[in-house]
Amino acid sequence: MRIGWVGVGVMGRHMAGHLMAAGHELSVFSRTASKCAPLVEAGARLASSPMDAAYGADAVFTMVGAPSDVEQVTLGGGGVLEALEPGSLLIDCTTSTPSLAQRVAAAAAGKGVLALDAPVSGGDVGAEAASLSIMCGGSDEAMGGSGYLLDLLGSRVLHMGPAGAGQHTKMCNQILAANNMLGVCESLRYASAAGLDADAVVRAVGAGAAGSWAMNNLGHKVVANDFAPGFMIEHMAKDLGIAVSEAERLGLELPGLANARRLYDALLAAGHGRDGTQALVLALDSPTNPAVSPCR
Amino acid sequence: MRIGWVGVGVMGRHMAGHLMAAGHELSVFSRTASKCAPLVEAGARLASSPMDAAYGADAVFTMVGAPSDVEQVTLGGGGVLEALEPGSLLIDCTTSTPSLAQRVAAAAAGKGVLALDAPVSGGDVGAEAASLSIMCGGSDEAMGGSGYLLDLLGSRVLHMGPAGAGQHTKMCNQILAANNMLGVCESLRYASAAGLDADAVVRAVGAGAAGSWAMNNLGHKVVANDFAPGFMIEHMAKDLGIAVSEAERLGLELPGLANARRLYDALLAAGHGRDGTQALVLALDSPTNPAVSPCR
């Protein structure tokens, strides 16, 4: 297949690589062209715009930053929808808003293009190992056409419903992840304060009914003050902002989400945006910081 | 070995049974004698008091309700320390306070008895399957003497430090578990409100980086409004009360713990004490209830 790929960040570069490794022909675009170098060296064509990446493509993937970026590279001038032909696929793996996913799908349908919102979970590790969970929203036809490609990127590819359902599912994922991470950080702050061997605590509680992926994979990093990113705070803060907006729109009050969002926003404002989400523990180290104590 | 067992609740009955199944001779006491019937039918001796259960015992286990119960059956009149002989073991599997664990250990040491605080994680399922995580605090000698017995009850038996360290570790476990459960309930409330198939969401997010034991084991129960207890809210509320007190004593501010504690206390006050902890989702169904919105 001829595939266009837009956005070569910490995850996109691995995902695009898997498609090439499976024999697909890739045109790749990134705002920072140098990021495309490894893929170009492996045989990809360097595209000059999202639209250019989409010329003649059977499918285009987008994996960019914010919803505004998704809007620009799909619906905007020089965007992929200006080049995609009827019957082709437009698959957005960015975590974005459900409403934008619906708008993109409608615009795509107007051109006979099949759109799928397909945000992922699993971080850079999952992207590299092709073990992502991929949460898809779109028509059965869009899902049917994309499944073969998505299976190259993830170990769980799930059709969650119509356009927007993938993004809604990703919000469920992030609400869960944010609460889990707060639990990890609070638990291990307590452990240290109580004089326990916090690494031993990770092993002790991670294996039981309190266990989580976050504790078992990031707990030791929290203990070691290792904030190297698997998933960056700036991305989590973005995602939680979407989640809070959507929850409000749905009439929901989610206190754990609200806490996590305020703590992550405080860390973002304090310059920790490019640390991993496990740096949330730092927000618990400033009890006098009002951002850390949203209940006061 | 001759073993005394005090407290035959939803977990204790399974745990005591494992010791008998391994060939140990059991004397069992419960405030509600009828609860001992299955063990007595299997050959256990029915004791008339904690002290009676401890006569001639090489080891006594206590698995009761609150710290006040632990204090009564160990340090109180008619308690097990009135009968235990030097060199014997006193193992408290109740989730209790670290400070009481230290007091019990000191009183035990005064009589030459080796004490261990050994709270567990894994719920009734783990108790029945002998797959509990057991978090132990006490001397190396107490740990060495108890390990053989504890291995019959759990798949992970961990020595976390001196007296009280087991209870502190259990607090780490409950802080983690409470945040995780809030994440599960918020995530699935969002899923339903967004019109997703919430069972599909459990499968989608449970397998990835947002996954947790709670989501994978209790998520479907939340979706089905199945509040049958694995672990009851009245016990979680007790544990979180201890955790909040200890955190305050340690100078920690843990906003997720605070949220979970208030929500569980509200559910307890509303009569949900004997529901499983997954009934936390009900607290999110009353956005106008001030107990549900601790931040307002």
Coordinates of C-alpha atoms in Angstrom, one line a residue:
Chain A
M1 CA 0.0 0.0 0.0
R2 CA 1.0 3.6 -0.5
I3 CA 0.8 5.3 2.9
G4 CA 1.2 8.9 4.0
W5 CA 2.4 9.7 7.5
V6 CA 2.1 13.1 9.2
G7 CA 3.8 13.6 12.5
V8 CA 7.0 11.9 13.6
G9 CA 7.2 12.3 17.3
V10 CA 8.4 9.9 20.0
M11 CA 5.6 7.5 19.1
G12 CA 4.9 8.3 15.4
R13 CA 8.4 7.4 14.3
H14 CA 8.1 3.9 15.6
M15 CA 4.6 3.4 14.2
A16 CA 5.6 4.6 10.8
G17 CA 8.6 2.4 10.9
H18 CA 6.5 -0.7 11.5
L19 CA 4.4 0.1 8.4
M20 CA 7.6 0.4 6.3
A21 CA 9.0 -2.8 7.8
A22 CA 5.9 -4.6 6.6
G23 CA 6.6 -3.5 3.0
H24 CA 4.4 -0.5 2.7
E25 CA 5.6 2.5 0.7
L26 CA 5.7 5.6 2.9
S27 CA 5.6 9.4 2.3
V28 CA 6.3 11.2 5.5
F29 CA 5.8 14.8 6.6
S30 CA 6.9 16.5 9.8
R31 CA 7.0 20.2 10.6
T32 CA 10.6 19.5 11.7
A33 CA 11.9 17.8 8.6
S34 CA 15.0 16.5 10.3
K35 CA 12.8 14.2 12.4
C36 CA 12.0 12.3 9.3
A37 CA 15.7 11.4 8.5
P38 CA 15.7 7.9 10.0
L39 CA 12.6 7.0 8.0
V40 CA 13.9 8.6 4.8
E41 CA 17.2 6.7 5.2
A42 CA 15.1 3.6 5.4
G43 CA 13.4 4.4 2.1
A44 CA 10.5 6.8 2.9
R45 CA 9.8 9.8 0.6
L46 CA 10.1 13.1 2.4
A47 CA 6.9 15.1 1.7
S48 CA 6.8 18.9 1.7
S49 CA 3.3 19.2 3.3
P50 CA 0.5 17.0 4.7
M51 CA -1.2 17.4 1.3
D52 CA 2.0 16.2 -0.4
A53 CA 2.2 13.2 1.9
A54 CA -1.4 12.3 0.9
Y55 CA -1.0 12.4 -2.9
G56 CA -1.8 9.0 -4.3
A57 CA -2.0 7.5 -0.9
D58 CA -4.3 4.6 -0.1
A59 CA -4.2 5.6 3.5
V60 CA -2.9 8.6 5.5
F61 CA -2.0 8.4 9.2
T62 CA -1.8 11.6 11.3
M63 CA -0.1 11.5 14.7
V64 CA 0.5 15.1 15.7
G65 CA 0.3 17.2 18.9
A66 CA -2.9 19.0 19.7
P67 CA -6.4 19.1 18.3
S68 CA -5.5 22.3 16.6
D69 CA -2.7 20.5 14.8
V70 CA -5.1 17.7 13.7
E71 CA -7.5 20.3 12.4
Q72 CA -4.7 22.0 10.4
V73 CA -3.2 18.9 8.8
T74 CA -6.6 17.4 7.9
L75 CA -9.1 20.2 7.3
G76 CA -6.7 23.1 6.8
G77 CA -5.1 24.5 3.6
G78 CA -2.4 22.1 2.4
G79 CA -4.0 19.5 4.6
V80 CA -4.4 15.8 3.6
L81 CA -8.1 16.1 2.7
E82 CA -7.1 18.3 -0.2
A83 CA -5.3 15.4 -1.8
L84 CA -7.0 12.2 -0.6
E85 CA -9.1 10.4 -3.2
P86 CA -12.4 8.7 -2.8
G87 CA -12.1 5.3 -1.2
S88 CA -8.9 6.1 0.6
L89 CA -8.5 6.1 4.4
L90 CA -7.7 8.9 6.9
I91 CA -6.6 7.5 10.3
D92 CA -5.9 10.0 13.1
C93 CA -3.9 8.5 15.9
T94 CA -3.5 11.8 17.8
T95 CA -5.4 12.1 21.1
S96 CA -7.8 14.8 20.2
T97 CA -11.4 15.9 20.8
P98 CA -14.4 13.7 20.0
S99 CA -16.1 16.6 18.3
L100 CA -13.2 17.3 16.0
A101 CA -13.1 13.6 15.1
Q102 CA -16.7 13.9 14.1
R103 CA -16.0 17.0 12.0
V104 CA -13.1 15.4 10.3
A105 CA -15.2 12.3 9.6
A106 CA -18.0 14.4 8.1
A107 CA -15.5 16.4 5.9
A108 CA -13.9 13.2 4.8
A109 CA -17.2 11.6 4.0
G110 CA -17.9 14.6 1.7
K111 CA -15.0 13.5 -0.4
G112 CA -15.7 9.8 -0.2
V113 CA -12.8 9.3 2.2
L114 CA -13.2 6.9 5.1
A115 CA -12.1 8.4 8.4
L116 CA -11.1 6.8 11.6
D117 CA -10.2 8.3 15.0
A118 CA -7.7 5.9 16.4
P119 CA -5.9 7.2 19.4
V120 CA -3.5 4.8 21.1
S121 CA -2.3 3.8 24.6
G122 CA 1.0 2.2 25.6
G123 CA 3.5 5.0 25.3
D124 CA 6.8 4.9 23.4
V125 CA 7.5 1.4 24.7
G126 CA 4.2 0.2 23.2
A127 CA 4.8 2.1 20.0
E128 CA 8.3 0.5 19.6
A129 CA 7.1 -3.0 20.4
A130 CA 3.9 -2.7 18.3
S131 CA 2.0 -3.6 21.3
L132 CA -0.3 -0.5 21.5
S133 CA -3.9 -0.5 22.4
I134 CA -5.7 1.3 19.6
M135 CA -9.2 2.7 20.3
C136 CA -11.1 3.3 17.1
G137 CA -14.2 5.3 16.2
G138 CA -15.7 5.4 12.7
S139 CA -17.9 3.4 10.3
D140 CA -17.6 -0.3 9.9
E141 CA -16.2 0.4 6.4
A142 CA -13.5 2.6 7.7
M143 CA -12.7 0.1 10.4
G144 CA -12.6 -2.8 7.9
G145 CA -10.2 -1.0 5.7
S146 CA -7.9 0.1 8.4
G147 CA -7.7 -3.1 10.6
Y148 CA -5.0 -4.7 8.6
L149 CA -2.7 -1.7 9.0
L150 CA -3.5 -1.1 12.6
D151 CA -2.7 -4.7 13.4
L152 CA 0.9 -3.8 12.4
L153 CA 1.0 -1.1 15.2
G154 CA -0.8 -2.6 18.1
S155 CA -1.7 -5.8 19.8
R156 CA -5.3 -4.7 20.6
V157 CA -7.2 -2.9 17.9
L158 CA -10.8 -2.2 19.0
H159 CA -13.7 -0.7 17.2
M160 CA -15.5 1.3 19.9
G161 CA -18.3 2.9 17.9
P162 CA -18.9 5.7 15.4
A163 CA -16.7 8.7 14.8
G164 CA -15.5 10.2 18.1
A165 CA -15.8 6.9 20.0
G166 CA -12.1 6.3 19.8
Q167 CA -11.4 9.7 21.3
H168 CA -14.0 9.2 24.0
T169 CA -12.4 5.8 24.9
K170 CA -9.0 7.5 25.1
M171 CA -10.5 10.0 27.5
C172 CA -11.6 7.0 29.6
N173 CA -8.1 5.7 29.4
Q174 CA -6.5 9.0 30.5
I175 CA -9.0 9.5 33.4
L176 CA -8.0 6.1 34.6
A177 CA -4.3 6.6 34.1
A178 CA -4.2 10.0 35.8
N179 CA -6.0 8.6 38.9
N180 CA -3.7 5.6 38.9
M181 CA -0.6 7.8 38.7
L182 CA -1.8 9.9 41.6
G183 CA -2.2 6.7 43.6
V184 CA 1.3 5.6 42.7
C185 CA 2.8 8.9 43.8
E186 CA 0.8 9.3 47.0
S187 CA 1.5 5.7 48.0
L188 CA 5.2 6.0 47.5
R189 CA 5.4 9.5 49.1
Y190 CA 3.8 7.8 52.1
A191 CA 6.2 4.9 52.0
S192 CA 9.2 7.2 52.1
A193 CA 7.8 9.4 54.8
A194 CA 7.1 6.3 56.9
G195 CA 10.6 5.1 56.6
L196 CA 9.9 2.1 54.4
D197 CA 12.1 0.8 51.6
A198 CA 9.9 2.3 48.8
D199 CA 11.3 -0.1 46.2
A200 CA 10.2 -3.0 48.3
V201 CA 6.8 -1.4 48.6
V202 CA 6.5 -1.2 44.8
R203 CA 7.1 -5.0 44.7
A204 CA 4.8 -5.7 47.6
V205 CA 1.7 -3.8 46.5
G206 CA 2.2 -4.0 42.7
A207 CA 1.5 -7.7 42.6
G208 CA -1.8 -7.6 44.5
A209 CA -5.3 -6.1 44.3
A210 CA -3.9 -2.6 44.4
G211 CA -1.6 -3.2 41.5
S212 CA -1.5 -1.2 38.3
W213 CA 0.5 -1.0 35.2
A214 CA 1.7 2.4 36.5
M215 CA 2.9 1.1 39.8
N216 CA 4.6 -1.9 38.2
N217 CA 6.3 0.0 35.4
L218 CA 6.9 3.4 36.8
G219 CA 6.9 2.9 40.6
H220 CA 10.6 2.3 40.7
K221 CA 11.2 5.4 38.6
V222 CA 9.3 7.5 41.1
V223 CA 11.4 6.1 43.9
A224 CA 14.6 6.8 42.0
N225 CA 13.5 10.4 41.0
D226 CA 13.9 9.2 37.4
F227 CA 11.6 11.4 35.4
A228 CA 12.7 10.4 31.9
P229 CA 9.5 10.4 29.9
G230 CA 7.7 7.4 28.6
F231 CA 4.7 9.8 28.3
M232 CA 5.3 13.5 28.9
I233 CA 3.4 15.7 31.3
E234 CA 2.7 18.3 28.6
H235 CA 0.8 15.6 26.7
M236 CA -1.0 14.4 29.7
A237 CA -2.0 17.9 30.7
K238 CA -3.3 18.4 27.2
D239 CA -5.3 15.2 27.3
L240 CA -6.7 16.0 30.8
G241 CA -7.8 19.4 29.6
I242 CA -9.8 17.7 26.9
A243 CA -11.2 15.2 29.4
V244 CA -12.3 18.0 31.8
S245 CA -14.0 19.9 29.0
E246 CA -15.8 16.7 27.8
A247 CA -16.8 15.7 31.3
E248 CA -18.3 19.1 31.9
R249 CA -20.1 19.0 28.7
L250 CA -21.5 15.6 29.8
G251 CA -22.6 17.0 33.1
L252 CA -20.1 14.9 35.1
E253 CA -18.2 15.9 38.2
L254 CA -15.0 13.8 38.5
P255 CA -13.0 14.8 41.5
G256 CA -10.0 12.6 40.9
L257 CA -9.7 13.9 37.3
A258 CA -10.0 17.5 38.6
N259 CA -7.2 16.9 41.1
A260 CA -4.9 15.3 38.6
R261 CA -5.5 18.0 36.0
R262 CA -4.7 20.8 38.5
L263 CA -1.5 19.0 39.7
Y264 CA -0.3 18.4 36.1
D265 CA -1.1 21.9 35.1
A266 CA 0.9 23.2 38.1
L267 CA 3.8 21.0 37.0
L268 CA 3.5 22.2 33.5
A269 CA 3.6 25.8 34.7
A270 CA 6.7 25.0 36.8
G271 CA 8.6 23.8 33.8
H272 CA 8.1 20.0 34.1
G273 CA 6.3 19.6 30.8
R274 CA 8.9 17.3 29.2
D275 CA 9.2 15.1 32.3
G276 CA 7.4 11.8 32.4
T277 CA 4.0 11.6 34.0
Q278 CA 5.6 10.0 37.1
A279 CA 7.0 13.4 38.0
L280 CA 3.5 14.0 39.5
V281 CA 5.2 13.0 42.7
L282 CA 6.9 16.4 42.7
A283 CA 3.6 18.1 43.0
L284 CA 3.1 16.3 46.3
D285 CA 6.4 17.7 47.6
S286 CA 5.1 21.2 47.8
P287 CA 2.2 21.1 50.3
T288 CA 2.2 24.9 50.6
N289 CA 1.7 25.3 46.8
P290 CA -2.0 26.2 46.4
A291 CA -2.0 24.4 43.0
V292 CA -1.2 21.2 44.9
S293 CA -4.1 21.7 47.3
P294 CA -7.1 22.2 45.1
C295 CA -9.4 21.5 48.0
R296 CA -8.3 24.6 50.0
Chain B
M1 CA 2.0 -27.1 65.0
R2 CA -0.6 -26.0 67.5
I3 CA -2.2 -22.8 66.2
G4 CA -4.7 -20.5 67.7
W5 CA -6.9 -18.4 65.4
V6 CA -8.9 -15.4 66.5
G7 CA -11.4 -13.9 64.0
V8 CA -13.3 -15.8 61.4
G9 CA -14.6 -13.3 58.9
V10 CA -14.8 -13.4 55.1
M11 CA -11.1 -13.8 54.9
G12 CA -10.0 -15.4 58.1
R13 CA -12.2 -18.5 57.6
H14 CA -10.3 -19.3 54.4
M15 CA -6.9 -18.6 55.9
A16 CA -7.5 -20.7 58.9
G17 CA -8.7 -23.5 56.7
H18 CA -5.5 -23.5 54.8
L19 CA -3.5 -24.0 58.0
M20 CA -5.7 -26.9 58.9
A21 CA -5.5 -28.4 55.4
A22 CA -1.7 -28.4 55.9
G23 CA -2.1 -30.6 59.0
H24 CA -1.9 -28.0 61.7
E25 CA -4.0 -28.3 64.9
L26 CA -6.3 -25.4 65.2
S27 CA -8.1 -23.7 68.2
V28 CA -10.5 -21.1 66.9
F29 CA -12.3 -18.2 68.5
S30 CA -14.8 -15.8 67.1
R31 CA -17.2 -13.4 68.9
T32 CA -19.9 -15.0 66.8
A33 CA -19.3 -18.7 67.7
S34 CA -21.5 -19.9 64.8
K35 CA -19.0 -18.6 62.3
C36 CA -16.5 -21.2 63.6
A37 CA -18.8 -24.1 62.7
P38 CA -17.2 -25.0 59.3
L39 CA -13.8 -25.1 60.9
V40 CA -15.0 -27.0 63.9
E41 CA -16.6 -29.6 61.6
A42 CA -13.3 -29.9 59.9
G43 CA -11.7 -30.7 63.3
A44 CA -10.8 -27.4 64.9
R45 CA -11.3 -26.9 68.6
L46 CA -13.8 -24.2 69.5
A47 CA -12.1 -21.8 72.0
S48 CA -14.1 -19.8 74.5
S49 CA -11.9 -16.7 74.4
P50 CA -8.8 -15.4 72.6
M51 CA -6.8 -16.5 75.7
D52 CA -8.3 -20.0 75.5
A53 CA -7.3 -20.2 71.8
A54 CA -3.8 -19.3 72.7
Y55 CA -3.3 -21.9 75.4
G56 CA -0.4 -24.2 74.5
A57 CA -0.2 -22.7 71.0
D58 CA 3.0 -22.4 69.1
A59 CA 1.5 -19.5 67.1
V60 CA -1.6 -17.4 67.3
F61 CA -3.1 -15.5 64.4
T62 CA -5.5 -12.6 64.8
M63 CA -7.7 -11.4 62.0
V64 CA -10.3 -9.2 63.5
G65 CA -12.0 -5.9 62.5
A66 CA -10.7 -2.6 63.9
P67 CA -7.6 -1.6 65.8
S68 CA -9.7 -1.6 68.9
D69 CA -10.5 -5.2 68.4
V70 CA -6.8 -6.0 67.9
E71 CA -6.0 -4.2 71.1
Q72 CA -8.7 -6.2 73.0
V73 CA -7.8 -9.7 71.8
T74 CA -4.1 -9.2 72.2
L75 CA -3.4 -6.8 75.1
G76 CA -6.8 -6.8 76.8
G77 CA -8.1 -9.1 79.6
G78 CA -8.7 -12.6 78.3
G79 CA -6.4 -11.7 75.4
V80 CA -3.9 -14.0 73.8
L81 CA -0.9 -12.5 75.5
E82 CA -2.2 -13.8 78.8
A83 CA -1.7 -17.3 77.6
L84 CA 1.1 -17.3 75.0
E85 CA 4.4 -18.8 76.2
P86 CA 7.9 -17.6 75.6
G87 CA 9.1 -18.5 72.1
S88 CA 5.7 -18.6 70.6
L89 CA 4.5 -16.4 67.8
L90 CA 1.8 -13.7 67.6
I91 CA 0.8 -12.8 64.1
D92 CA -1.8 -10.1 63.5
C93 CA -3.2 -10.1 60.0
T94 CA -5.7 -7.4 60.7
T95 CA -5.2 -4.1 59.0
S96 CA -4.5 -1.9 62.0
T97 CA -2.4 1.1 63.0
P98 CA 1.4 1.0 62.9
S99 CA 1.6 2.4 66.4
L100 CA -0.6 -0.3 67.8
A101 CA 1.5 -2.9 66.0
Q102 CA 4.5 -1.4 67.8
R103 CA 2.8 -1.5 71.2
V104 CA 1.7 -5.2 70.7
A105 CA 5.3 -6.1 69.7
A106 CA 6.7 -4.4 72.8
A107 CA 4.2 -6.1 75.1
A108 CA 4.9 -9.4 73.4
A109 CA 8.6 -9.0 73.7
G110 CA 8.0 -8.4 77.5
K111 CA 6.8 -12.0 77.6
G112 CA 9.3 -13.5 75.2
V113 CA 6.7 -13.8 72.5
L114 CA 7.7 -12.9 68.9
A115 CA 5.1 -10.6 67.3
L116 CA 4.6 -9.8 63.6
D117 CA 2.2 -7.4 62.0
A118 CA 1.1 -9.1 58.8
P119 CA -1.8 -7.4 57.1
V120 CA -2.8 -8.9 53.7
S121 CA -4.0 -7.8 50.3
G122 CA -6.0 -9.8 47.8
G123 CA -9.5 -9.9 49.2
D124 CA -11.6 -13.0 49.8
V125 CA -10.6 -14.4 46.4
G126 CA -6.9 -14.2 47.4
A127 CA -7.7 -15.6 50.8
E128 CA -9.5 -18.6 49.3
A129 CA -6.8 -19.2 46.7
A130 CA -4.0 -18.7 49.2
S131 CA -2.6 -16.1 46.8
L132 CA -2.6 -13.2 49.2
S133 CA 0.2 -10.6 49.4
I134 CA 1.3 -10.5 53.1
M135 CA 3.2 -7.4 54.3
C136 CA 5.1 -8.1 57.4
G137 CA 6.7 -6.0 60.1
G138 CA 8.7 -7.4 63.0
S139 CA 12.1 -8.8 64.0
D140 CA 14.0 -11.1 61.8
E141 CA 13.4 -13.8 64.4
A142 CA 9.6 -13.3 64.3
M143 CA 9.7 -13.3 60.5
G144 CA 11.9 -16.4 60.4
G145 CA 9.5 -18.3 62.6
S146 CA 6.3 -17.2 60.8
G147 CA 7.4 -17.5 57.2
Y148 CA 6.6 -21.2 56.9
L149 CA 3.0 -20.6 58.1
L150 CA 2.5 -17.5 56.0
D151 CA 3.6 -19.3 52.9
L152 CA 0.5 -21.4 53.3
L153 CA -1.7 -18.3 53.1
G154 CA -0.1 -16.2 50.4
S155 CA 1.9 -16.2 47.3
R156 CA 4.0 -13.2 48.3
V157 CA 5.2 -13.0 51.9
L158 CA 7.4 -9.9 52.3
H159 CA 9.4 -8.7 55.3
M160 CA 9.0 -4.9 55.1
G161 CA 10.9 -3.8 58.2
P162 CA 10.5 -3.6 62.0
A163 CA 7.2 -3.7 63.9
G164 CA 4.7 -1.5 62.2
A165 CA 6.3 -1.7 58.8
G166 CA 3.7 -4.3 57.7
Q167 CA 0.9 -1.9 58.6
H168 CA 2.6 1.1 56.9
T169 CA 3.0 -1.0 53.8
K170 CA -0.7 -1.9 53.9
M171 CA -1.5 1.8 54.1
C172 CA 0.6 2.3 50.9
N173 CA -1.5 -0.5 49.4
Q174 CA -4.8 1.1 50.4
I175 CA -3.8 4.6 49.3
L176 CA -3.0 3.1 45.9
A177 CA -6.2 0.9 45.8
A178 CA -8.5 3.8 46.7
N179 CA -7.1 6.1 44.0
N180 CA -7.2 3.2 41.5
M181 CA -10.9 2.6 42.3
L182 CA -11.7 6.2 41.9
G183 CA -10.1 6.0 38.5
V184 CA -12.1 3.0 37.5
C185 CA -15.4 4.6 38.6
E186 CA -14.7 8.0 37.0
S187 CA -13.6 6.4 33.8
L188 CA -16.6 4.2 33.5
R189 CA -19.1 6.9 34.5
Y190 CA -17.5 8.9 31.6
A191 CA -17.9 6.0 29.3
S192 CA -21.6 5.6 30.0
A193 CA -22.2 9.3 29.7
A194 CA -20.4 9.4 26.4
G195 CA -22.6 6.6 25.0
L196 CA -19.8 4.1 24.8
D197 CA -20.2 0.4 25.5
A198 CA -18.7 0.5 29.0
D199 CA -17.8 -3.2 29.0
A200 CA -15.9 -2.7 25.8
V201 CA -14.1 0.2 27.5
V202 CA -13.0 -2.1 30.4
R203 CA -11.4 -4.4 27.9
A204 CA -9.9 -1.6 25.8
V205 CA -8.2 0.3 28.6
G206 CA -7.6 -2.5 31.1
A207 CA -5.0 -4.2 28.9
G208 CA -2.8 -1.1 28.4
A209 CA -0.8 1.5 30.3
A210 CA -3.9 2.6 32.2
G211 CA -4.7 -0.8 33.4
S212 CA -5.1 -1.9 37.0
W213 CA -6.1 -4.9 38.9
A214 CA -9.2 -3.0 39.9
M215 CA -10.3 -2.2 36.3
N216 CA -9.6 -5.7 35.1
N217 CA -11.3 -7.5 38.0
L218 CA -14.0 -5.0 39.1
G219 CA -14.7 -2.9 36.0
H220 CA -17.3 -5.2 34.6
K221 CA -19.0 -5.2 38.0
V222 CA -19.2 -1.4 38.1
V223 CA -20.8 -1.5 34.6
A224 CA -23.3 -4.1 35.7
N225 CA -24.1 -2.3 39.0
D226 CA -23.0 -5.5 40.7
F227 CA -21.9 -4.4 44.2
A228 CA -21.4 -7.8 45.8
P229 CA -18.4 -7.4 48.0
G230 CA -14.9 -8.7 47.4
F231 CA -13.8 -6.1 49.9
M232 CA -16.4 -4.1 51.7
I233 CA -16.7 -0.3 51.9
E234 CA -16.9 -0.4 55.7
H235 CA -13.5 -2.0 55.8
M236 CA -12.0 0.4 53.2
A237 CA -13.4 3.4 55.0
K238 CA -11.8 2.1 58.2
D239 CA -8.5 1.6 56.5
L240 CA -8.6 5.0 54.8
G241 CA -9.3 6.6 58.2
I242 CA -6.1 5.1 59.5
A243 CA -4.2 6.2 56.3
V244 CA -5.4 9.8 56.7
S245 CA -4.4 9.9 60.3
E246 CA -1.0 8.5 59.6
A247 CA -0.5 10.8 56.6
E248 CA -1.3 13.8 58.7
R249 CA 1.1 12.6 61.4
L250 CA 3.8 12.3 58.8
G251 CA 3.1 15.8 57.5
L252 CA 1.8 14.6 54.1
E253 CA -1.0 16.1 52.1
L254 CA -2.5 13.5 49.8
P255 CA -5.4 14.9 47.8
G256 CA -6.4 11.6 46.1
L257 CA -6.6 9.8 49.4
A258 CA -8.6 12.7 50.9
N259 CA -11.1 12.5 48.0
A260 CA -11.5 8.8 48.3
R261 CA -11.9 8.9 52.0
R262 CA -14.7 11.5 51.9
L263 CA -16.5 9.6 49.1
Y264 CA -16.3 6.3 51.0
D265 CA -17.4 7.9 54.3
A266 CA -20.3 9.4 52.4
L267 CA -21.3 6.0 51.1
L268 CA -20.9 4.4 54.6
A269 CA -23.2 7.1 56.0
A270 CA -25.7 6.4 53.2
G271 CA -25.8 2.7 54.2
H272 CA -23.5 1.2 51.6
G273 CA -21.0 -0.2 54.1
R274 CA -21.5 -3.8 53.2
D275 CA -21.3 -3.2 49.4
G276 CA -18.0 -3.8 47.7
T277 CA -15.6 -1.0 47.1
Q278 CA -16.6 -0.8 43.5
A279 CA -19.9 0.9 44.7
L280 CA -17.7 4.0 44.8
V281 CA -19.3 4.7 41.5
L282 CA -22.6 5.5 43.3
A283 CA -20.9 8.5 44.9
L284 CA -20.3 9.9 41.5
D285 CA -24.0 9.7 40.7
S286 CA -24.9 12.4 43.1
P287 CA -23.2 15.6 41.9
T288 CA -25.3 17.7 44.2
N289 CA -24.3 15.8 47.3
P290 CA -21.7 17.9 49.1
A291 CA -19.9 14.9 50.3
V292 CA -19.3 14.0 46.7
S293 CA -17.7 17.3 45.9
P294 CA -15.1 17.8 48.7
C295 CA -13.5 20.6 46.7
R296 CA -16.5 23.0 46.9

